[in-house]
JSON list of C-alpha atoms in Angstrom, two decimals:
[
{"chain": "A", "resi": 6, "resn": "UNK", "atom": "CA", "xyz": [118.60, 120.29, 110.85]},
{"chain": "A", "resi": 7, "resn": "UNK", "atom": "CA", "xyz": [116.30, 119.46, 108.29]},
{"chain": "A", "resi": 8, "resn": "UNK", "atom": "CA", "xyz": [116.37, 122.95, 106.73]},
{"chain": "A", "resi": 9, "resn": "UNK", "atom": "CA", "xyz": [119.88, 123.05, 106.87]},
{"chain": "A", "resi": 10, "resn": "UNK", "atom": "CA", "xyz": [120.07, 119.39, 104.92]},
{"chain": "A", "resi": 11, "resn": "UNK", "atom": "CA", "xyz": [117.33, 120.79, 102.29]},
{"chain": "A", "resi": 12, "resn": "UNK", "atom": "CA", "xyz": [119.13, 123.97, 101.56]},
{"chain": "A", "resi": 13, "resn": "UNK", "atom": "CA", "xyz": [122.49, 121.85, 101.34]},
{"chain": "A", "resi": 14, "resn": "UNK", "atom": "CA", "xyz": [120.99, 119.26, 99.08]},
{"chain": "A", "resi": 15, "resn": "UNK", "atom": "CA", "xyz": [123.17, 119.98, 95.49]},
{"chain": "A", "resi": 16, "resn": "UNK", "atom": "CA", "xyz": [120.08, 118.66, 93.52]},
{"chain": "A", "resi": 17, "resn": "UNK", "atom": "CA", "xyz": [118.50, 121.72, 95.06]},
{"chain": "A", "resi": 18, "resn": "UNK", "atom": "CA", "xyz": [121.06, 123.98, 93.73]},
{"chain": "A", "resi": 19, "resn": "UNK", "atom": "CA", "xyz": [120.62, 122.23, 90.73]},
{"chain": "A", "resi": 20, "resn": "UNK", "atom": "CA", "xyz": [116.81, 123.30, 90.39]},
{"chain": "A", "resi": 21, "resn": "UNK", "atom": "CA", "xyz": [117.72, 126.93, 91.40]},
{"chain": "A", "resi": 22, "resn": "UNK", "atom": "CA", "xyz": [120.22, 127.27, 89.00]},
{"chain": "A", "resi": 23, "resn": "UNK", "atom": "CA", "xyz": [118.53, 125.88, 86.21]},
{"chain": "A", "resi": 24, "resn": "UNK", "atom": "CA", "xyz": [115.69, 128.13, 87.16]},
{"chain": "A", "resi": 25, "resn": "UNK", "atom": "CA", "xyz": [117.77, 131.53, 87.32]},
{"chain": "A", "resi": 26, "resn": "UNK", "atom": "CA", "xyz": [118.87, 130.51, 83.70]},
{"chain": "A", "resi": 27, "resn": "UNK", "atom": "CA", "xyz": [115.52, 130.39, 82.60]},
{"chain": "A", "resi": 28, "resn": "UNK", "atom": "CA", "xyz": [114.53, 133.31, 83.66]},
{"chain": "A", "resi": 29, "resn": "UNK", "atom": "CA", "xyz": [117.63, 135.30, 82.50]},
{"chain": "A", "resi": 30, "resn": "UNK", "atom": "CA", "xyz": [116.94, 133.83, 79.02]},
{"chain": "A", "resi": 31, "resn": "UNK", "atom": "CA", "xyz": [112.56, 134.84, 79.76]},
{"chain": "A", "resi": 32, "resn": "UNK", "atom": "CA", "xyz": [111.91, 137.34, 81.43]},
{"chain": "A", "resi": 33, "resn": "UNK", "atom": "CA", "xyz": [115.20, 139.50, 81.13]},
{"chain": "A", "resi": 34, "resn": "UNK", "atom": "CA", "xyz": [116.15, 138.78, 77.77]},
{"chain": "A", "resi": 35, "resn": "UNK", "atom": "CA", "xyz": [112.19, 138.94, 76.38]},
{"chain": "A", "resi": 36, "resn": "UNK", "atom": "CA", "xyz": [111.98, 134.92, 76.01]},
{"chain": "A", "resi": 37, "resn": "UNK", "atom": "CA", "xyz": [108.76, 135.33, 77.63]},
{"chain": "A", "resi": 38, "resn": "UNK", "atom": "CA", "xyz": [106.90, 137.85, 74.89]},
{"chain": "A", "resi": 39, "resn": "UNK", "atom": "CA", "xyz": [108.70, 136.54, 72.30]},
{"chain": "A", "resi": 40, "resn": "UNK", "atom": "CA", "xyz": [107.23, 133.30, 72.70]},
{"chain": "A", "resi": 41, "resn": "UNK", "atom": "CA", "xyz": [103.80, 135.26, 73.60]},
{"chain": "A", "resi": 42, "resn": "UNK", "atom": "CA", "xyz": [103.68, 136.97, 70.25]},
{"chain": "A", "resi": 43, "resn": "UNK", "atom": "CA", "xyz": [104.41, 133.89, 68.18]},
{"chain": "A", "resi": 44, "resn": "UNK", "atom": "CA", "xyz": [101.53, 132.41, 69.81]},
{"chain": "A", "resi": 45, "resn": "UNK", "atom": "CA", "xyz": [99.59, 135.98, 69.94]},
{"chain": "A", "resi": 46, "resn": "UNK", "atom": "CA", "xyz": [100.17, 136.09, 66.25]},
{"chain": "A", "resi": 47, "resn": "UNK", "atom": "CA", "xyz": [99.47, 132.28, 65.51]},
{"chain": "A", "resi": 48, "resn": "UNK", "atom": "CA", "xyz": [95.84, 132.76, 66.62]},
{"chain": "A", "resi": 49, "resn": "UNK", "atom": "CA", "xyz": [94.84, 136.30, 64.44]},
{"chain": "A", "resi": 50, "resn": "UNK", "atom": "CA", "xyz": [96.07, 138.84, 66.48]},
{"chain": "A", "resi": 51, "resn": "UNK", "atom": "CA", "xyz": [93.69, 137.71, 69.63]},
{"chain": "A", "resi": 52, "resn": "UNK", "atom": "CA", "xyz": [93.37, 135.41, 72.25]},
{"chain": "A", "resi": 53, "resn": "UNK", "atom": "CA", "xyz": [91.09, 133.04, 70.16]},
{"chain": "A", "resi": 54, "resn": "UNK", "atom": "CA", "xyz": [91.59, 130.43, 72.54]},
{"chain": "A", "resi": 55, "resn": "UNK", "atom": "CA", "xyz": [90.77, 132.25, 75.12]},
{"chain": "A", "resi": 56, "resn": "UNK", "atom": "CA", "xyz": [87.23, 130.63, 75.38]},
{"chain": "A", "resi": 57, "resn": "UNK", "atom": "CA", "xyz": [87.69, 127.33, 73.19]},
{"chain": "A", "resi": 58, "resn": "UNK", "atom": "CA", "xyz": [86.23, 124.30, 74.49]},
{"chain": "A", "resi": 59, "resn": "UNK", "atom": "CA", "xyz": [89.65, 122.53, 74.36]},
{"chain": "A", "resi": 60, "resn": "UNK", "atom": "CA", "xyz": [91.51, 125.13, 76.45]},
{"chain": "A", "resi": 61, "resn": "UNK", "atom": "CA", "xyz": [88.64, 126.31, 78.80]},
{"chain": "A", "resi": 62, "resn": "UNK", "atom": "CA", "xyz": [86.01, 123.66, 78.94]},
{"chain": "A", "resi": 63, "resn": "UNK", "atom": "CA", "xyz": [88.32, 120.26, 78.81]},
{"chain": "A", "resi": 64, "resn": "UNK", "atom": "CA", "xyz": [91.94, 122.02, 79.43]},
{"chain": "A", "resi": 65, "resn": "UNK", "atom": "CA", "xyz": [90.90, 124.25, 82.21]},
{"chain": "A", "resi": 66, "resn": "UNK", "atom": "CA", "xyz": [87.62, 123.03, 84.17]},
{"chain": "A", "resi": 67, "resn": "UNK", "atom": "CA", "xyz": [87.80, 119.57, 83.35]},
{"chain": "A", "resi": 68, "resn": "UNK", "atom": "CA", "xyz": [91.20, 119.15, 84.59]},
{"chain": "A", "resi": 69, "resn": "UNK", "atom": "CA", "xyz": [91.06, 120.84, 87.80]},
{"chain": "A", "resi": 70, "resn": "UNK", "atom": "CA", "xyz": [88.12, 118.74, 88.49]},
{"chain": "A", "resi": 71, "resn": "UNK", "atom": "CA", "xyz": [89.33, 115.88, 87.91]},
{"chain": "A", "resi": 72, "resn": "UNK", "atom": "CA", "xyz": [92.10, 116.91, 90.19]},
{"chain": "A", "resi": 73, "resn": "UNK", "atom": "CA", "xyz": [89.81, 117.45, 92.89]},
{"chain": "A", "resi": 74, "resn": "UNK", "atom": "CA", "xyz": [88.93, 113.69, 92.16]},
{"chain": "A", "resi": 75, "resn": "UNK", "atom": "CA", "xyz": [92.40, 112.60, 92.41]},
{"chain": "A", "resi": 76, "resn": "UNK", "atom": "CA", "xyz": [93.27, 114.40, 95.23]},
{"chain": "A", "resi": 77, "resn": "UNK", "atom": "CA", "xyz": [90.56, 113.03, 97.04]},
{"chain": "A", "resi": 78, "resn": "UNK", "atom": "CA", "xyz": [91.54, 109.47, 96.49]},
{"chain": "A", "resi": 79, "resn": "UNK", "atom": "CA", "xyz": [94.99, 110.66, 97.53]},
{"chain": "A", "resi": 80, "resn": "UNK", "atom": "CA", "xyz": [93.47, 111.65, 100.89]},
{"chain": "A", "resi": 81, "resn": "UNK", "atom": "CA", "xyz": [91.82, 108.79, 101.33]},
{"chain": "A", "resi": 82, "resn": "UNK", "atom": "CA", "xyz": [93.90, 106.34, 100.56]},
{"chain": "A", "resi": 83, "resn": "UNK", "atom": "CA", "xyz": [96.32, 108.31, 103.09]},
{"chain": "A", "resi": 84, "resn": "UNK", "atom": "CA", "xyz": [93.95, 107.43, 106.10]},
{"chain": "A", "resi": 85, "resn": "UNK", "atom": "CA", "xyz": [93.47, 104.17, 105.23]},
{"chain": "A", "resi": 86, "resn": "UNK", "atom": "CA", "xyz": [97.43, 103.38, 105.01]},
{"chain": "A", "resi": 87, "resn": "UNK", "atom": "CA", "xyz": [97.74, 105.33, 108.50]},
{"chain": "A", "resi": 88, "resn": "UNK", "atom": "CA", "xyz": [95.34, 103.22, 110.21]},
{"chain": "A", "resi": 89, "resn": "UNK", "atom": "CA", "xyz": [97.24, 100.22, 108.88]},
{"chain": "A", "resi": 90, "resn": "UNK", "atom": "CA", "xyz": [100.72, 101.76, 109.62]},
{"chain": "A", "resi": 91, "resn": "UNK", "atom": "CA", "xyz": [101.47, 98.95, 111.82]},
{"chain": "A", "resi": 92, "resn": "UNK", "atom": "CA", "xyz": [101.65, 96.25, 108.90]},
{"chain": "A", "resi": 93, "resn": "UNK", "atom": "CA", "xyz": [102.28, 99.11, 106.15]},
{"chain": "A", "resi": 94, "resn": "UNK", "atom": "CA", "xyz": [104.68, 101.87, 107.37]},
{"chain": "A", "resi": 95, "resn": "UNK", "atom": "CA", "xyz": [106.32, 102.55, 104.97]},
{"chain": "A", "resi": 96, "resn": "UNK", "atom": "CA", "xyz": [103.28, 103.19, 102.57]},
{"chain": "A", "resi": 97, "resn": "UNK", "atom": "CA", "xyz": [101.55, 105.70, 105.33]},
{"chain": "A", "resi": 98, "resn": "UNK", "atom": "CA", "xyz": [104.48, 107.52, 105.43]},
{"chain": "A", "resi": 99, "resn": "UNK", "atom": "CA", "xyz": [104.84, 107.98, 101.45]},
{"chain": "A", "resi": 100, "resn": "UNK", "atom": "CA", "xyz": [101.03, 108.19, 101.46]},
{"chain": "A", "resi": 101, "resn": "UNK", "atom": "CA", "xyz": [101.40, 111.09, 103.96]},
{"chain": "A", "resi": 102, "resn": "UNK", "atom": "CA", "xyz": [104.56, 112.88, 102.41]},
{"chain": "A", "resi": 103, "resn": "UNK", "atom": "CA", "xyz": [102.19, 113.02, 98.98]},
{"chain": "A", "resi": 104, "resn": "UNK", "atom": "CA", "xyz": [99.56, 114.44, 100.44]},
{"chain": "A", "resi": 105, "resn": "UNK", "atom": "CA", "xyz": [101.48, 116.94, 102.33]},
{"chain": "A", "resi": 106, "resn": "UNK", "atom": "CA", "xyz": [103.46, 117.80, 98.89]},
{"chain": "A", "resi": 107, "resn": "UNK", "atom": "CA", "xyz": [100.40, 118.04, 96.60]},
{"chain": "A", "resi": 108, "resn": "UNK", "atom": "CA", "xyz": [98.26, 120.29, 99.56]},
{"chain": "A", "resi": 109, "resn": "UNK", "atom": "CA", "xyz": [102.10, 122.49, 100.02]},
{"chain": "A", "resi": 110, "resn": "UNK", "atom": "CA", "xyz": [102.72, 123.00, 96.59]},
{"chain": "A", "resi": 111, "resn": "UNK", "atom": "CA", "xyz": [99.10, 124.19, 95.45]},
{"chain": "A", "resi": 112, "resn": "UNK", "atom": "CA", "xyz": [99.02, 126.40, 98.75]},
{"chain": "A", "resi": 113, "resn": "UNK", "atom": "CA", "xyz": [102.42, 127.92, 98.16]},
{"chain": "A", "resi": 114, "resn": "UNK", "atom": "CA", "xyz": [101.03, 128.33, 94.31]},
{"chain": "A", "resi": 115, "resn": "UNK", "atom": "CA", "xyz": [98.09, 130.09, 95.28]},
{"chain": "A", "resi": 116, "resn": "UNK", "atom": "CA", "xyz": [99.70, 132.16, 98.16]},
{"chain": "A", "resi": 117, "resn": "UNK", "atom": "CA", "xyz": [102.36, 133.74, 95.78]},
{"chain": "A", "resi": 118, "resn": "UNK", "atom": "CA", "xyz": [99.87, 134.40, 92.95]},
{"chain": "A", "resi": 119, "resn": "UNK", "atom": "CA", "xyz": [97.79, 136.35, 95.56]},
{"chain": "A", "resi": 120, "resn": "UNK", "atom": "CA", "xyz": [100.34, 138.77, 96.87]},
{"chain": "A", "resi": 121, "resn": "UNK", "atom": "CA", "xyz": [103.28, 139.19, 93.88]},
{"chain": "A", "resi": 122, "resn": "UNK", "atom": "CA", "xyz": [100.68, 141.24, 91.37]},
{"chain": "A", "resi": 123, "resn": "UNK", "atom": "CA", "xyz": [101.50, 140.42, 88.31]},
{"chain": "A", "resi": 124, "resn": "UNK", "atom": "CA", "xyz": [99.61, 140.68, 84.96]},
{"chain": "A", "resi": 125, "resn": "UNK", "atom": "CA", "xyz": [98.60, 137.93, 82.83]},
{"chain": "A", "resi": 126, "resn": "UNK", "atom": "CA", "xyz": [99.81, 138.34, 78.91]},
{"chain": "A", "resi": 127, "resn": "UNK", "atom": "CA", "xyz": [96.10, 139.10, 78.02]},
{"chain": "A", "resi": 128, "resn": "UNK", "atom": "CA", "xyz": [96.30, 142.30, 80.41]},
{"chain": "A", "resi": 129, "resn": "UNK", "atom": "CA", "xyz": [99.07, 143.79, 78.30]},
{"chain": "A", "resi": 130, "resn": "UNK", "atom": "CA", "xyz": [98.63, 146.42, 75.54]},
{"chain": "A", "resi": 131, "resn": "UNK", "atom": "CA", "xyz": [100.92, 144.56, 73.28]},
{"chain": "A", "resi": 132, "resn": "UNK", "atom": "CA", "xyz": [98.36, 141.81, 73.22]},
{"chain": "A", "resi": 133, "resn": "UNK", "atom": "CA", "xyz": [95.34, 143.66, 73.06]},
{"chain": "A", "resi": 134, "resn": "UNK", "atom": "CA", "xyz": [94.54, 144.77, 76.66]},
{"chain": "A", "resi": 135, "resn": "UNK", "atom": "CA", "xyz": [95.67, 148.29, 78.56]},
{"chain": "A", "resi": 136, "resn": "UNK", "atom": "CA", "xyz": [98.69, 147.84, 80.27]},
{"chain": "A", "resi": 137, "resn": "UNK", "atom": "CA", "xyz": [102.38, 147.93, 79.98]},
{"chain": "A", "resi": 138, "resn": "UNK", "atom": "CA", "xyz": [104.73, 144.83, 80.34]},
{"chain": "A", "resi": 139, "resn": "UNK", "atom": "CA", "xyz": [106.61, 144.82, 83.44]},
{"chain": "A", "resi": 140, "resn": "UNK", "atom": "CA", "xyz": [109.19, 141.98, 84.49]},
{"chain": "A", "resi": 141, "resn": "UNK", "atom": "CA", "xyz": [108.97, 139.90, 87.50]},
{"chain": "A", "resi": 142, "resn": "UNK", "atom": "CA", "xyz": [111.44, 141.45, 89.80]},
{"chain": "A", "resi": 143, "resn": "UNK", "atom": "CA", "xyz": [110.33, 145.51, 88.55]},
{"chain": "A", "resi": 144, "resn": "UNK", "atom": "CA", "xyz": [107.70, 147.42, 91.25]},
{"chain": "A", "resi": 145, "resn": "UNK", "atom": "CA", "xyz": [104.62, 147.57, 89.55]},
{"chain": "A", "resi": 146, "resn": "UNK", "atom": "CA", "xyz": [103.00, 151.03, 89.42]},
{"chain": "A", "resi": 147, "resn": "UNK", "atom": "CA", "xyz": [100.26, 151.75, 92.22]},
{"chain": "A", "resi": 148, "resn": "UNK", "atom": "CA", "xyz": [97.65, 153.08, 89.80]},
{"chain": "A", "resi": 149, "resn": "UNK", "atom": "CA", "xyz": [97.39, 149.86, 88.22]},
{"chain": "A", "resi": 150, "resn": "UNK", "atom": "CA", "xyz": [94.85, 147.63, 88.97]},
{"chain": "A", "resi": 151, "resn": "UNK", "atom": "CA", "xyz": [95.80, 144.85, 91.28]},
{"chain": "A", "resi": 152, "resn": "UNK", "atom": "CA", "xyz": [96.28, 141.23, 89.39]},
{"chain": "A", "resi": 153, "resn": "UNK", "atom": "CA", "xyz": [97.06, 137.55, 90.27]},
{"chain": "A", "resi": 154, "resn": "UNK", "atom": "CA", "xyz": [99.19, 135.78, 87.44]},
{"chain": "A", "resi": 155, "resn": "UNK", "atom": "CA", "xyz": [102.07, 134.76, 89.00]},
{"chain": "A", "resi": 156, "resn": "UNK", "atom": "CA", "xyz": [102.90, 131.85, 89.17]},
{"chain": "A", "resi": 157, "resn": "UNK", "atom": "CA", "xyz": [100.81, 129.53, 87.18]},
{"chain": "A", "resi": 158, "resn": "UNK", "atom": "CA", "xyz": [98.24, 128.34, 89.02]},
{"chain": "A", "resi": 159, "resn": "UNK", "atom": "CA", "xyz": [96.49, 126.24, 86.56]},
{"chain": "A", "resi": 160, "resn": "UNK", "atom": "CA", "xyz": [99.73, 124.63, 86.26]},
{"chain": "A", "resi": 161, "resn": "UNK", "atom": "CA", "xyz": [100.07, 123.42, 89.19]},
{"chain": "A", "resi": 162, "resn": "UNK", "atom": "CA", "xyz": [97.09, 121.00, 88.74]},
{"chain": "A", "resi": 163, "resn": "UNK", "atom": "CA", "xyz": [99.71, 119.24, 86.62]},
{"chain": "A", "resi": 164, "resn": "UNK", "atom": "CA", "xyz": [103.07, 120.20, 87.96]},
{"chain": "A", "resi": 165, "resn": "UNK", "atom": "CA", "xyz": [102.10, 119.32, 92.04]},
{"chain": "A", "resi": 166, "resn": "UNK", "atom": "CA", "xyz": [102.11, 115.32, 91.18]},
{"chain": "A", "resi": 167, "resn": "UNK", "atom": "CA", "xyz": [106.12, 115.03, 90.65]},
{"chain": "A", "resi": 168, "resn": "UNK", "atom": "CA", "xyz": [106.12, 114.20, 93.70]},
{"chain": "A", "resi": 169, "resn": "UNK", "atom": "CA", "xyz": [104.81, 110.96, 92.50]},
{"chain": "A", "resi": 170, "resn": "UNK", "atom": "CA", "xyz": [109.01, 110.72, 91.68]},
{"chain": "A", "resi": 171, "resn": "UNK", "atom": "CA", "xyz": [109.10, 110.37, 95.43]},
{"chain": "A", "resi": 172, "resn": "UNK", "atom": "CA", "xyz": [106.69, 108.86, 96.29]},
{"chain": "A", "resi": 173, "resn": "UNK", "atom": "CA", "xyz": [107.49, 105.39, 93.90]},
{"chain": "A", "resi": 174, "resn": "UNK", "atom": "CA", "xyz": [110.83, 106.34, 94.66]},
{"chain": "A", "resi": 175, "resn": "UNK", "atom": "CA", "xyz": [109.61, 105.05, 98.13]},
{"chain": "A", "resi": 176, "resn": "UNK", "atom": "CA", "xyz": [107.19, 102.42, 97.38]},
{"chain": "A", "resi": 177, "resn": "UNK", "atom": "CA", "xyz": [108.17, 101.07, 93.44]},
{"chain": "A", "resi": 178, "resn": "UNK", "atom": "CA", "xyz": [111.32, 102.54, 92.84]},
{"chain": "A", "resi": 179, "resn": "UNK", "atom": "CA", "xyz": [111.27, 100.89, 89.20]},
{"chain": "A", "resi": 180, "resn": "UNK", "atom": "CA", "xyz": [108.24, 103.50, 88.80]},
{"chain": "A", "resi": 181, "resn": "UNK", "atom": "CA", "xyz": [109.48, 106.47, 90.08]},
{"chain": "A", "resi": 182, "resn": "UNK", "atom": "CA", "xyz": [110.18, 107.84, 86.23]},
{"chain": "A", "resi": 183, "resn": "UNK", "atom": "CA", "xyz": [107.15, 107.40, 85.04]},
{"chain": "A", "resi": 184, "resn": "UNK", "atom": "CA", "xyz": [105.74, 109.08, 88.15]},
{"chain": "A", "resi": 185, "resn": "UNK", "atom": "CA", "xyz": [107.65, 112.15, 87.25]},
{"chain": "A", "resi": 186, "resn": "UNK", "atom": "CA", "xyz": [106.71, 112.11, 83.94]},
{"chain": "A", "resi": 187, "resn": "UNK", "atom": "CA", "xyz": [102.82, 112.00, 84.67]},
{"chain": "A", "resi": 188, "resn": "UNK", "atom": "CA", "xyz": [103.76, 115.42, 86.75]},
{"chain": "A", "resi": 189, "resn": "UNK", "atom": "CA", "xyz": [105.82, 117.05, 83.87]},
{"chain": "A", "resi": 190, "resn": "UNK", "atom": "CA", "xyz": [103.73, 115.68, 80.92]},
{"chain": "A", "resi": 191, "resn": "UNK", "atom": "CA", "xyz": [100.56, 116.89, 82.93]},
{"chain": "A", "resi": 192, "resn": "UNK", "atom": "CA", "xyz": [102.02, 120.39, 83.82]},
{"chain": "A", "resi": 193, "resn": "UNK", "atom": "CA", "xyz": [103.02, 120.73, 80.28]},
{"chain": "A", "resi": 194, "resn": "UNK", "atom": "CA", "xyz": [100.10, 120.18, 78.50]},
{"chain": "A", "resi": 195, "resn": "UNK", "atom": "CA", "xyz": [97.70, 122.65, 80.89]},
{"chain": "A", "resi": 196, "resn": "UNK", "atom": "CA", "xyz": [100.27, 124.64, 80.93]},
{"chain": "A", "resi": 197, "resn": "UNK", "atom": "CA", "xyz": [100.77, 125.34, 77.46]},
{"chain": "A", "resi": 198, "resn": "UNK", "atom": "CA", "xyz": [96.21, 125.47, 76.97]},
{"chain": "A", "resi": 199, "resn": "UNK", "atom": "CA", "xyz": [97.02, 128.36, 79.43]},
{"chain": "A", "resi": 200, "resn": "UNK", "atom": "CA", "xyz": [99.60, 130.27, 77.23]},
{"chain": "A", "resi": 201, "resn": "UNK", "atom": "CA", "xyz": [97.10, 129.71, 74.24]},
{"chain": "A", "resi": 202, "resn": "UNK", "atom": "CA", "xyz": [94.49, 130.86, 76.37]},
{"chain": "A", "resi": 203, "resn": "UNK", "atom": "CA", "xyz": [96.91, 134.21, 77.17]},
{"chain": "A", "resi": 204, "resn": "UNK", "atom": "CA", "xyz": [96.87, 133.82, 80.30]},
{"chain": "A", "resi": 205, "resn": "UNK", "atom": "CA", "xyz": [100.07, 133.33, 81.63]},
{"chain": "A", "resi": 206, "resn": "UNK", "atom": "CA", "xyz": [103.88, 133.49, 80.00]},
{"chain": "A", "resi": 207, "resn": "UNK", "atom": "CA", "xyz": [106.00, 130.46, 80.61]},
{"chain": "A", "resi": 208, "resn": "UNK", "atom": "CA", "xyz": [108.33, 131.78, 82.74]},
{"chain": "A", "resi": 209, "resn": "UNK", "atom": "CA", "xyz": [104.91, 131.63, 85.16]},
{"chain": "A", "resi": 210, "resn": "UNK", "atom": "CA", "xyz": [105.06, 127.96, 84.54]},
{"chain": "A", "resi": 211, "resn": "UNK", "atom": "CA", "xyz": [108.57, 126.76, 85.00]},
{"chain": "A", "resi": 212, "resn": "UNK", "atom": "CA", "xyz": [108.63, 128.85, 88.44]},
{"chain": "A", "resi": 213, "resn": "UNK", "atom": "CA", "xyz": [105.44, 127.08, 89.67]},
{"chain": "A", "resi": 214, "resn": "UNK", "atom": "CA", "xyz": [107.21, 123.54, 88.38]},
{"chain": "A", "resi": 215, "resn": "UNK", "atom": "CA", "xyz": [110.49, 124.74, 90.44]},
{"chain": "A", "resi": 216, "resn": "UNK", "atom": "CA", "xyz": [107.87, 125.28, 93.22]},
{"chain": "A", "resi": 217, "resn": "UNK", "atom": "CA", "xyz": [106.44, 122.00, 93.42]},
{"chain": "A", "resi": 218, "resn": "UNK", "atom": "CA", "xyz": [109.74, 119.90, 92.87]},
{"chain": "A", "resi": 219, "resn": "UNK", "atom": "CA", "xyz": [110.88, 121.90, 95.61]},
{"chain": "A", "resi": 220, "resn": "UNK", "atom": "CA", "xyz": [107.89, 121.05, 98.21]},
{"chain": "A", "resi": 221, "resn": "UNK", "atom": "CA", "xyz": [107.78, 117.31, 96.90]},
{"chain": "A", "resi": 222, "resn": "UNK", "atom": "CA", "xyz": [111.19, 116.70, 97.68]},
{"chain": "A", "resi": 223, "resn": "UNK", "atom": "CA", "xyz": [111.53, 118.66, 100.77]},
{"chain": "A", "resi": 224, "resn": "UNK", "atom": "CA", "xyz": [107.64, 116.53, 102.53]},
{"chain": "A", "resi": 225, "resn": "UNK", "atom": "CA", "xyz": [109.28, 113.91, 101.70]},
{"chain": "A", "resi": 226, "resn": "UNK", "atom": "CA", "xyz": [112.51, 114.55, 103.05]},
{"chain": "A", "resi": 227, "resn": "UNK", "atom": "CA", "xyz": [110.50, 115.61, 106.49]},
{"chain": "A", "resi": 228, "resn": "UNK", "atom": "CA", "xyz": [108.52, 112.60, 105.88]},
{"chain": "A", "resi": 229, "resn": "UNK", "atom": "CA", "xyz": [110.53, 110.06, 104.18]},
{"chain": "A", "resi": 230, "resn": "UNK", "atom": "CA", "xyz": [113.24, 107.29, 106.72]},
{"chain": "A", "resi": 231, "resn": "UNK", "atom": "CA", "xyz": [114.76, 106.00, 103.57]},
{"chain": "A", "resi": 232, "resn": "UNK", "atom": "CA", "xyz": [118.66, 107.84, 103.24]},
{"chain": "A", "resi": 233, "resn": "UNK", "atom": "CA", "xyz": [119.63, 109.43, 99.67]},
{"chain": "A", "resi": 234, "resn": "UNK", "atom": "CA", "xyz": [121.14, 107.16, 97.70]},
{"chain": "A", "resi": 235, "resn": "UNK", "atom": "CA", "xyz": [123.41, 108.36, 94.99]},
{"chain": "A", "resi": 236, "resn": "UNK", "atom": "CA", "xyz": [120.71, 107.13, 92.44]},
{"chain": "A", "resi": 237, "resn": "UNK", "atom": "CA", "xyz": [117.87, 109.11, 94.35]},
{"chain": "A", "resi": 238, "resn": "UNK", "atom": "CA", "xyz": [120.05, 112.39, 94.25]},
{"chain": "A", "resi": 239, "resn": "UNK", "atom": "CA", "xyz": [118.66, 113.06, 90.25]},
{"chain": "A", "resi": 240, "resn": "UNK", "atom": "CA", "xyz": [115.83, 115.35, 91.43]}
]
């Protein structure tokens, strides 16, 4: 039943149509290395960014760590509401649909980068590596070697907290768009330090966005008591 209602939901369809223009316009009309080469060309010819203490140190490290950090707190602050759910049920339960969301979305992330073997713009002879650009839905050749660049992963640090959307949705409603703009702003920003960095094209980061509206709003809808309200229905 709850499949049925999350494959029904129109904001759903929504997402995946937005998402199938995107990547008609990047990947199969050459958005994608068109906006690689601008950036390829911006920085000499080479991925001078590639090691920058901005992109990697602060921009790539720093924020997953501190992601770890927030996470954490996330997870903790999930037990504590759950051994309190008799006074505060309705906060363990968005407590609980956030964790599940950020842990789904980051799995989901990291399961589809492992097995869809795709190269990262930096791999490609066109940008100074040794192999030829292949779109997402085209078999790559066996004699290649086997990569990991699709989706975004790094971007998912950023992108996985929309579900703070739902989650004030829940708890603050009058919060609930700044919440999504923390996720967006957030996913932006290491997502673009990864395009400088070559290391992913941004059709990589507006699927692993798609990918973690799609596992906020469905924990929360497996979660969540509170019916859609025609207001709610946005995302």
């Amino acid at each position: 039943m709850l499949i049925k209602q999350f494959v029904s939901d129109s904001s759903v369809h929504r997402l995946l149509f937005l998402y199938v223009i995107a990547w008609l316009l990047l990947d199969v009309a050459g958005g994608d290395i068109w906006l690689a080469s601008k950036i390829y060309a911006m920085e000499g010819y080479q991925w001078s960014l590639q090691q920058h203490w901005l992109t990697e140190s602060i921009l790539h490290r720093g924020a997953r760590q501190l992601n770890y950090v927030c996470c954490a707190v996330v997870l903790i602050a999930t037990v504590v509401a759950n051994f309190k759910r008799a006074k505060y049920k309705q906060l363990a339960d968005s407590m609980l649909a956030l964790s599940l969301a950020l842990l789904s979305a980051f799995v989901l992330v990291a399961y589809l980068k492992a097995i869809t073997n795709i190269a990262c713009p930096w791999d490609l002879a066109v940008f100074g590596g040794t192999e030829p650009y292949i779109h997402l839905l085209q078999k790559r050749p066996s004699y290649l070697p086997y990569k990991q660049c699709f989706p975004a992963g790094h971007a998912s640090v950023g992108y996985a907290w929309v579900a703070l959307y739902y989650f004030f949705r829940q708890v603050k409603p009058g919060w609930r768009f700044a919440g999504l703009a923390t996720g967006l702003i957030s996913g932006l920003v290491l997502g673009i330090a990864q395009q400088l960095r070559g290391a992913h094209f941004l059709s990589h980061d507006i699927t692993t966005l798609l990918l973690s509206l799609l596992c906020a709003k469905f924990c929360f809808m497996l979660i969540s008591e509170t019916p859609t309200t025609k207001e709610s229905t946005y995302v």
